[in-house]
XYZ file of C-alpha atoms in Angstrom:
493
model
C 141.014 99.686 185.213
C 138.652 101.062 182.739
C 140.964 104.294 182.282
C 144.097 102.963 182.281
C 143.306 102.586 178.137
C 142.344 106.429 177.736
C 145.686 107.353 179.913
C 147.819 105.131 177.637
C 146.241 107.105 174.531
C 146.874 110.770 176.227
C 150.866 109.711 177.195
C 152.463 111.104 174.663
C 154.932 114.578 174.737
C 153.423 115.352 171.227
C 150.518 117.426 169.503
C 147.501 116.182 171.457
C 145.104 117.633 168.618
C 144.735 114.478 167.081
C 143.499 113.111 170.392
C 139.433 112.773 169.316
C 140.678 110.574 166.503
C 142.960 108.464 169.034
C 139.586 107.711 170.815
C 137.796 107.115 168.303
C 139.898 104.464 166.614
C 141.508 103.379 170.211
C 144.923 104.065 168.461
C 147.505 105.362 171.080
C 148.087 109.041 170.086
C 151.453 108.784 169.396
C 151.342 106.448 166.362
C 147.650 108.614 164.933
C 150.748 111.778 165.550
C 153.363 109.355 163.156
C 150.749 108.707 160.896
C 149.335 111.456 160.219
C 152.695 112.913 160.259
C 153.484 110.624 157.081
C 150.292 111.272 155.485
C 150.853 115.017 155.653
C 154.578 114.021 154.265
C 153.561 111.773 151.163
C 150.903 115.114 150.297
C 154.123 117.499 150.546
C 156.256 115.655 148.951
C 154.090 115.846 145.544
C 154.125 119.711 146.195
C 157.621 119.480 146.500
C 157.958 117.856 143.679
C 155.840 119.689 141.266
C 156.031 123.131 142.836
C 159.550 123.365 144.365
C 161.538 121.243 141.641
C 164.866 121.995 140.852
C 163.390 124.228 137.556
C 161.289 126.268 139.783
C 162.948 126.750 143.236
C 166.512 127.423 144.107
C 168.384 124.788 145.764
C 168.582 127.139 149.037
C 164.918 127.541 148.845
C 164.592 123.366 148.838
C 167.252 122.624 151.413
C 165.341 124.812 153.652
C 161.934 124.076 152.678
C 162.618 120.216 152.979
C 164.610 120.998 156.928
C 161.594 122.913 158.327
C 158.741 120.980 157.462
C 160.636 117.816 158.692
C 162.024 119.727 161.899
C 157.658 120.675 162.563
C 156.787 117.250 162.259
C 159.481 116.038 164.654
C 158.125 118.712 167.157
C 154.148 118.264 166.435
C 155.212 114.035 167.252
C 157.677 114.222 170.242
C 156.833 118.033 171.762
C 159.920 118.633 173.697
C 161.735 115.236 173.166
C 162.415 116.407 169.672
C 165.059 118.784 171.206
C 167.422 115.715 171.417
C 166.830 115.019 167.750
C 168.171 118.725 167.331
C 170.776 118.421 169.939
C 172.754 115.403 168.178
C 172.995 116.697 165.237
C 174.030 120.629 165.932
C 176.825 118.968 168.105
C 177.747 116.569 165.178
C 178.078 119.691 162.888
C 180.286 120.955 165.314
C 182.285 118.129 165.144
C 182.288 118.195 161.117
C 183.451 121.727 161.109
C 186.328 121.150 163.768
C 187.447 117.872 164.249
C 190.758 116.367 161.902
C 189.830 114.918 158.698
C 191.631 111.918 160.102
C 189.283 111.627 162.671
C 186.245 112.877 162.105
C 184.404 109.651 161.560
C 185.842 107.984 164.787
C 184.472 111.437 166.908
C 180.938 110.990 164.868
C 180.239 107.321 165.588
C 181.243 107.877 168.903
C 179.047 111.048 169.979
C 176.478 109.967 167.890
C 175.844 106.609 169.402
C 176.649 107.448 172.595
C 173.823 110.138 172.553
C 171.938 107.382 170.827
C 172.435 104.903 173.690
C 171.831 107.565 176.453
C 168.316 108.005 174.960
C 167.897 104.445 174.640
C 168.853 103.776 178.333
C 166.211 106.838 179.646
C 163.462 104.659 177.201
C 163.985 101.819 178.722
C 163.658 102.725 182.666
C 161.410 105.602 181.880
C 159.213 104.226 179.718
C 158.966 100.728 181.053
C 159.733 98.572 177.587
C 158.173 100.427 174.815
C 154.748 102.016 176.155
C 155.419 104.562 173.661
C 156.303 102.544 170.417
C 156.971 105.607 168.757
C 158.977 107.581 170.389
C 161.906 109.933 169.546
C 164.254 107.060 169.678
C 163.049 105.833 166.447
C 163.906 108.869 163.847
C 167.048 109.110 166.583
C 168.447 106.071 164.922
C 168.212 107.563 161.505
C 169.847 110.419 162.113
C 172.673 108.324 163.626
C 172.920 106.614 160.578
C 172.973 109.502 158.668
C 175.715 111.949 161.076
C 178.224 108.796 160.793
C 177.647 107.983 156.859
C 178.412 111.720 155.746
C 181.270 111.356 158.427
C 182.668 108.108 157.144
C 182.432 109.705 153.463
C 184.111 112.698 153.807
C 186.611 111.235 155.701
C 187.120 108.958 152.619
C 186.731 111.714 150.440
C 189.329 114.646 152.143
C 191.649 112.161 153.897
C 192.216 108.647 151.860
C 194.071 108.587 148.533
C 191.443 107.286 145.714
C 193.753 104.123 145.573
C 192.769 103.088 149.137
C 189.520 102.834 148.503
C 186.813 100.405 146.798
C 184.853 101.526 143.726
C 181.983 102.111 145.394
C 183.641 104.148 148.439
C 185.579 106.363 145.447
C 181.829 106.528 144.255
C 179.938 107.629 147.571
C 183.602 109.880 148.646
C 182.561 113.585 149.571
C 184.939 116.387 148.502
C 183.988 118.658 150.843
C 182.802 119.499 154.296
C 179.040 120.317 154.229
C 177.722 123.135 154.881
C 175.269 123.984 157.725
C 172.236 123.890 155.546
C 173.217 121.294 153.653
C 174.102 118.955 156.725
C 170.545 119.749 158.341
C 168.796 119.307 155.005
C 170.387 115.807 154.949
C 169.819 114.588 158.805
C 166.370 116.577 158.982
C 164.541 116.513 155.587
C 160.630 115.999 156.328
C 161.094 112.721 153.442
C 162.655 110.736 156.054
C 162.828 112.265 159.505
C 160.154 109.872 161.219
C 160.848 106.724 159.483
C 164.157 106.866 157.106
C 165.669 104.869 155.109
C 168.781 107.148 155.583
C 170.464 107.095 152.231
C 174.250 108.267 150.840
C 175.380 111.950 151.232
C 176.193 112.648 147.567
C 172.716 110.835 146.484
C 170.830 113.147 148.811
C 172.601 116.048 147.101
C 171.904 115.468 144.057
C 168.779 115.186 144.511
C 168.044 118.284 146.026
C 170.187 119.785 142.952
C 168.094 118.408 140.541
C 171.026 115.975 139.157
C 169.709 112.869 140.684
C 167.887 111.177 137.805
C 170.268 111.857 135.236
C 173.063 110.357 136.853
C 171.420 107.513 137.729
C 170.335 107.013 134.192
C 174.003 108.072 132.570
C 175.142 105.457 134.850
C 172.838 102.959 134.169
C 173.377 103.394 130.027
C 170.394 104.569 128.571
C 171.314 104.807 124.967
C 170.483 101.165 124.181
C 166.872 101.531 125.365
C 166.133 103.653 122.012
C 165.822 107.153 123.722
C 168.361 109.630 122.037
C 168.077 111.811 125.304
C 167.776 112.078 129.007
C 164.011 110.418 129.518
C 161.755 112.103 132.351
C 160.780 108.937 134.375
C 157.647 109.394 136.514
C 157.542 107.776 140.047
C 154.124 107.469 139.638
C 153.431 103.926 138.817
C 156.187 103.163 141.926
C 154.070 104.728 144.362
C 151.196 103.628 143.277
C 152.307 99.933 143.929
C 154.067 100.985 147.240
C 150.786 102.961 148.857
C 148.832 99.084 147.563
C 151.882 97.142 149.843
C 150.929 99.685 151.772
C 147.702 99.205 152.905
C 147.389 95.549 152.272
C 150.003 95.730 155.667
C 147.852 98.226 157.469
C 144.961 95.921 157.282
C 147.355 92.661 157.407
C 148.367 94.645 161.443
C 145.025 95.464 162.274
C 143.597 92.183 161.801
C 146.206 89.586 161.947
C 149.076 90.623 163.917
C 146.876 91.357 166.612
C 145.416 87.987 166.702
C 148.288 86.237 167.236
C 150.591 88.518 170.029
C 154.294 87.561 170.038
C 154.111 87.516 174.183
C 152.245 84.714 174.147
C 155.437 82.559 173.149
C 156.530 82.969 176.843
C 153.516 82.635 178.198
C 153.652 79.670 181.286
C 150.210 78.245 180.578
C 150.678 77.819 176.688
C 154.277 76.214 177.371
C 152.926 73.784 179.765
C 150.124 72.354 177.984
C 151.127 72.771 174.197
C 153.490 70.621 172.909
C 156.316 71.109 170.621
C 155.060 71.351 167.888
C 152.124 73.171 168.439
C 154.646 75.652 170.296
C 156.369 75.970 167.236
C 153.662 76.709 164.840
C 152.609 78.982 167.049
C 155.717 80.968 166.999
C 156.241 80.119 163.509
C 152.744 82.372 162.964
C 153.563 84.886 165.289
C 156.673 85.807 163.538
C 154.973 86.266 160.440
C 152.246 88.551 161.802
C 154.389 90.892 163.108
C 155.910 91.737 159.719
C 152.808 93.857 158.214
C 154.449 96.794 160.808
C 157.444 96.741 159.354
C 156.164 96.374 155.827
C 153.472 99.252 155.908
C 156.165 101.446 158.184
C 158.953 101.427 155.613
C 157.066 100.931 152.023
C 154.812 104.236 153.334
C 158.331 106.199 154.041
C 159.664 104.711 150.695
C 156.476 106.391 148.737
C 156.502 109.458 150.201
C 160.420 109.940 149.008
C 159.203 108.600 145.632
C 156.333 111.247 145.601
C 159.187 114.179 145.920
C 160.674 112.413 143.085
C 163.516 110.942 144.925
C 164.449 107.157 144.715
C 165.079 106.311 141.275
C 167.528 103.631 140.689
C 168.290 103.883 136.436
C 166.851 101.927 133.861
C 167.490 98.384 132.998
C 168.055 96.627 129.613
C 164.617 96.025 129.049
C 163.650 99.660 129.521
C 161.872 99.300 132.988
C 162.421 102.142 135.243
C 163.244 101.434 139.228
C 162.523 103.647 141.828
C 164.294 101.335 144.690
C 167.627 103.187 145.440
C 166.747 104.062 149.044
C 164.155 100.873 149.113
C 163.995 99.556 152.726
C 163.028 96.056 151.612
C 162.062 93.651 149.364
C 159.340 91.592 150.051
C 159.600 88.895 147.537
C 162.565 88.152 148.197
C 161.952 87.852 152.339
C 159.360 85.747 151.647
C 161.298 83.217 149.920
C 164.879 83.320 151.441
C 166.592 79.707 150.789
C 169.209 81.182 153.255
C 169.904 83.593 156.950
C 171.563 85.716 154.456
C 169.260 86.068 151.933
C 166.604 87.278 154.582
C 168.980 89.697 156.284
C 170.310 90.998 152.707
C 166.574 92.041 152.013
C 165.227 92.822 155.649
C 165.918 96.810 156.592
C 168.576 97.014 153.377
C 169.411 101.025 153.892
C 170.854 99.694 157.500
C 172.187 96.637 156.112
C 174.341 98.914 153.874
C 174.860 101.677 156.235
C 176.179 98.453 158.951
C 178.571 97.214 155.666
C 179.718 100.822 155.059
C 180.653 101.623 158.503
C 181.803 98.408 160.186
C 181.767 95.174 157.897
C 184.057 97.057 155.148
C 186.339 98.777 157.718
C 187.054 96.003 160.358
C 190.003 94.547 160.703
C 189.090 91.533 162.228
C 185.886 89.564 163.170
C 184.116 91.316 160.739
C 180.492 89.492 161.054
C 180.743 89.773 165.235
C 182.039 93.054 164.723
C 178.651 93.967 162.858
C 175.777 92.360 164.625
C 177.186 93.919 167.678
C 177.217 97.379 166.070
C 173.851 96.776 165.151
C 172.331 95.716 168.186
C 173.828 98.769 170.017
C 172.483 100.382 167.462
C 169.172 99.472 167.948
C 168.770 99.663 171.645
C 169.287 98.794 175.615
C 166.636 95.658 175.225
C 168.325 92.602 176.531
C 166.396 90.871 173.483
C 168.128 92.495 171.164
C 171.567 91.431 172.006
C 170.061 87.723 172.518
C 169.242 88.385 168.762
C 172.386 89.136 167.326
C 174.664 87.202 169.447
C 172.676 84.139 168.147
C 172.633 85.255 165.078
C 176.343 84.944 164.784
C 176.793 81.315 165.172
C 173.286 80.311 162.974
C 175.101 83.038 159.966
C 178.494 81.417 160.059
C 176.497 77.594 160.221
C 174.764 78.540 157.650
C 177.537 79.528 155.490
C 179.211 76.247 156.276
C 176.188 74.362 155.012
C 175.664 76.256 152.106
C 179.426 75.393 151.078
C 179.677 71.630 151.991
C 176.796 70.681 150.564
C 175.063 73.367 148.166
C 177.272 72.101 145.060
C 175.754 68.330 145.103
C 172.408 69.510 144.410
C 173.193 71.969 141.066
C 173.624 68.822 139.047
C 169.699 68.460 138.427
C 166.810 71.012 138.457
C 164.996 68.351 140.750
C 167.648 67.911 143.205
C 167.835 72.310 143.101
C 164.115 72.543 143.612
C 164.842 70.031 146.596
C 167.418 72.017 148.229
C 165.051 75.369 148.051
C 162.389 73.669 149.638
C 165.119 72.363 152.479
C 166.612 75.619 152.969
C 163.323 77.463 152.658
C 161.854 75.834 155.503
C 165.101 75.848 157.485
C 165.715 79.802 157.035
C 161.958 80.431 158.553
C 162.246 78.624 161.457
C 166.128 80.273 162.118
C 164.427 83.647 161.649
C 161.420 82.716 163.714
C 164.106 81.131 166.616
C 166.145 84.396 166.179
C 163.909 87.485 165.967
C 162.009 85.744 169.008
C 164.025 87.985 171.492
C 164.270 91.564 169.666
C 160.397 91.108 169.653
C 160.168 89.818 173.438
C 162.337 92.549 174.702
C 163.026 91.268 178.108
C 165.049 88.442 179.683
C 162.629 86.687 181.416
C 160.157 85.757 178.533
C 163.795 85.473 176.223
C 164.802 82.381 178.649
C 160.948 81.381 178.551
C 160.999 81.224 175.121
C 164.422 79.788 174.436
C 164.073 77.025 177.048
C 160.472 75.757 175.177
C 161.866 75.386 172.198
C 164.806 73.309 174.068
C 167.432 75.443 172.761
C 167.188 73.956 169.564
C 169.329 76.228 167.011
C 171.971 77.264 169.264
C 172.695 73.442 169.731
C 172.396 72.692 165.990
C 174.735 76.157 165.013
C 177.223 74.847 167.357
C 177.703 70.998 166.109
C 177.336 72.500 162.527
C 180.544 74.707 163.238
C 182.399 71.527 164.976
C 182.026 69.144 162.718
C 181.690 70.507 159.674
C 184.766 72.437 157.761
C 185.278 75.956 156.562
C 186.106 76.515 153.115
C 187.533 80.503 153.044
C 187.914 80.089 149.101
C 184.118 78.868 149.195
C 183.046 81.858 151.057
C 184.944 83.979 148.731
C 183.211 82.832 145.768
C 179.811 82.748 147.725
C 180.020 86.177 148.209
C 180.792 86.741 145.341
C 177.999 84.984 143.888
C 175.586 86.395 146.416
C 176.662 89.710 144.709
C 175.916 88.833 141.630
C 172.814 87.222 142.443
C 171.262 90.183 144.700
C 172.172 92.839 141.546
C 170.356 90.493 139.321
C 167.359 90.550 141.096
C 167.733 94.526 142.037
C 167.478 94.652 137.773
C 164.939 92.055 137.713
């Protein structure tokens, strides 16, 4: 039993050069490969930034610059596993370059999640449930993401008539089919090949043509800010603050999270003998120590895009600049949700909006069913996963009832406001605590485990919600609207 630990470290298909420091920290060597990987990536990406910008390098040069260094640190993480990274997306090109315009997004999404969900099935029943964390699976995703948003825009952009399409979809349309180095530039760049976000075609572009900032700041309306030309913002001060979220999460995972592990939710021993409560709590802190991951994982990727000076958002009114365009998630704002929504709408945003700009926006029917399911797909073969989404269904659309039967009698009064925050505060934790329980147990087994020790609890609640209480669609209009409003508010705040 004593090697079992030391075989764990060496299973990996990538580099094993970094194995001495696996040992030494008792990492497994695939995540010291990810992040060293991303440490090597934040370093390039300020040489890219101050030796390849778009004053001193061609844009040839940084397309291909940018695709090589990403496609060596998909190859020195995942050795040969890396070729289906390379696969997907030289078949996808094919695709791009022969397939109708009037089709060409239906023949992406399909071939790209299908290749997606054969790689997800051989991870499952090879790997055994995630012995390697970080596997090839994970930047697979991305690139998914990616092949079917330049798909779904340059469908919009070659095939539907401007009138047909939302502001924003006129504003994100593509004119033209990419070309090959463009297309691997986007799907392999080294700023997001390991970890994301995946971010808009034309945004991408831009950047890599050196016409990012300004039009971010020509659509943001600089004049009133008192500069009487185009400003130079530095990211400097944004990664600065992201590499402190940073590492506050590193040390957050390596002491807290594993304290408290998420199995032991399911665990027969604890169920018997713990009551409800105690059950709850526990789950309740569980939940919450297994965000650090996700918060170091996808602030790190977010600084190391910053660092090649991609990011920036515009400026708002009171001259602050924002470097959150391709921002993952905001913290703040997860940490206080009064509502499901408000936690999802700040939770993994870049696949929140890639789910909206593929699915949610383009259904015809069912639209919220319609996009969990695409997302859980999306994100793997687990059996937990689709436990998560399929209850998140019933606790979103409860929610939303709630929030419009009952949100308007407590506006009268800051009291009775502060009141319902509290209310919905603590009700939104526990729903994402009862929810994300499965997508973090994986299997069935401990799912049920789980499910049955907290008695079913939300399901049952979701349910009588939905049959006794009404749905208002002119409510839900104007939430959304709201919701809208409310979210670009606090993007500019």
């Amino acid at each position: 039993m004593a090697e079992q630990p030391n075989n764990i470290l060496f299973r990996t298909t990538g580099s094993k050069l970094l194995h001495p420091v696996s040992d030494l920290l008792g990492v497994p060597l695939d995540q010291v490969n990810f992040l060293a990987c991303q440490l090597c990536a934040l370093l390039a990406a300020f040489w890219f930034r101050l030796y390849l910008s778009p004053n001193k390098a061609s844009t040839t040069i940084r397309h291909a610059v940018a695709t090589l260094l990403g496609a060596y640190f998909a190859i020195f993480c995942f050795g040969w596993y890396s070729f289906h990274i390379f696969t997907m997306v030289s078949i996808c090109y094919c695709i791009m370059l022969k397939a109708s315009i009037q089709n060409l997004h239906r023949y992406s999404l399909i071939v790209a999640m299908g290749y997606l969900i054969l790689c997800q099935v051989s991870r499952v029943y090879i790997f055994n449930y995630g012995l390697l964390s970080t596997d090839f699976s994970g930047p697979l995703m991305i690139i998914t993401q990616k092949i079917t948003t330049v798909a779904f825009q340059v469908h919009d952009g070659l095939y539907r008539k401007d009138e047909e399409l939302t502001s924003e979809r006129q504003r994100l349309a593509v004119k033209a089919r990419p070309t090959l180095l463009e297309y691997l530039s986007y799907n392999l760049n080294f700023l997001s090949i390991l970890a994301g976000p995946c971010s808009n075609y034309k945004d991408y572009i831009s950047f890599i043509e050196g016409r990012h900032i300004a039009m971010k700041l020509l659509e943001r309306n600089w004049k009133p800010n008192g500069y009487n030309r185009l400003p130079e913002p530095s990211p400097t001060g944004a990664i600065v603050y992201k590499l402190f979220i940073t590492t506050g999460s590193l040390i957050l995972f390596l002491s807290f999270t594993k304290a408290f592990p998420i199995i032991y939710i399911a665990d027969d021993k604890f169920i018997k003998e713990a009551s409800f409560l105690v059950r709850l709590s526990y789950a309740y802190i569980a939940m919450q120590a297994a965000r650090p991951k996700y918060y170091f994982a996808w602030t790190l990727a977010d600084a190391i895009n910053n660092a090649a000076g991609y990011g920036f958002n515009g400026i708002d009114a009171k001259g602050h600049f924002h470097w959150d365009l391709i921002s993952n998630l905001n913290i703040w704002n997860i940490e206080t949700a009064t509502s499901f929504k408000m936690y999802i709408d700040n939770w993994n945003i870049q696949t929140a909006a890639w789910l909206k700009r593929v699915c949610y926006d383009r259904a015809p029917h069912s639209r919220t069913a319609l996009t969990f399911f695409l997302s859980a797909v999306w994100h793997g073969v687990y059996p937990g996963y689709y436990f998560t989404f399929i209850t998140a269904v019933p606790i979103t659309l409860a929610a939303r009832a709630m929030r419009n039967n009952f949100r308007h009698h407590f506006l009268s009064s800051r009291t009775k406001k502060v009141i319902y925050d509290i209310i919905t505060w603590a009700v939104t934790q526990l729903s994402i605590c009862y929810t994300v329980g499965p997508f973090l147990l994986l299997a069935v087994e401990p799912t049920f485990k789980f499910y049955k020790s907290m008695y079913f609890y939300f399901h049952i609640l979701s349910i009588l919600v939905l049959l006794v209480l009404p749905i208002k669609p002119n409510s839900v209009k104007s939430q959304v609207h709201t919701s809208n409003n409310n979210d670009n508010n606090n993007k500019e705040n």
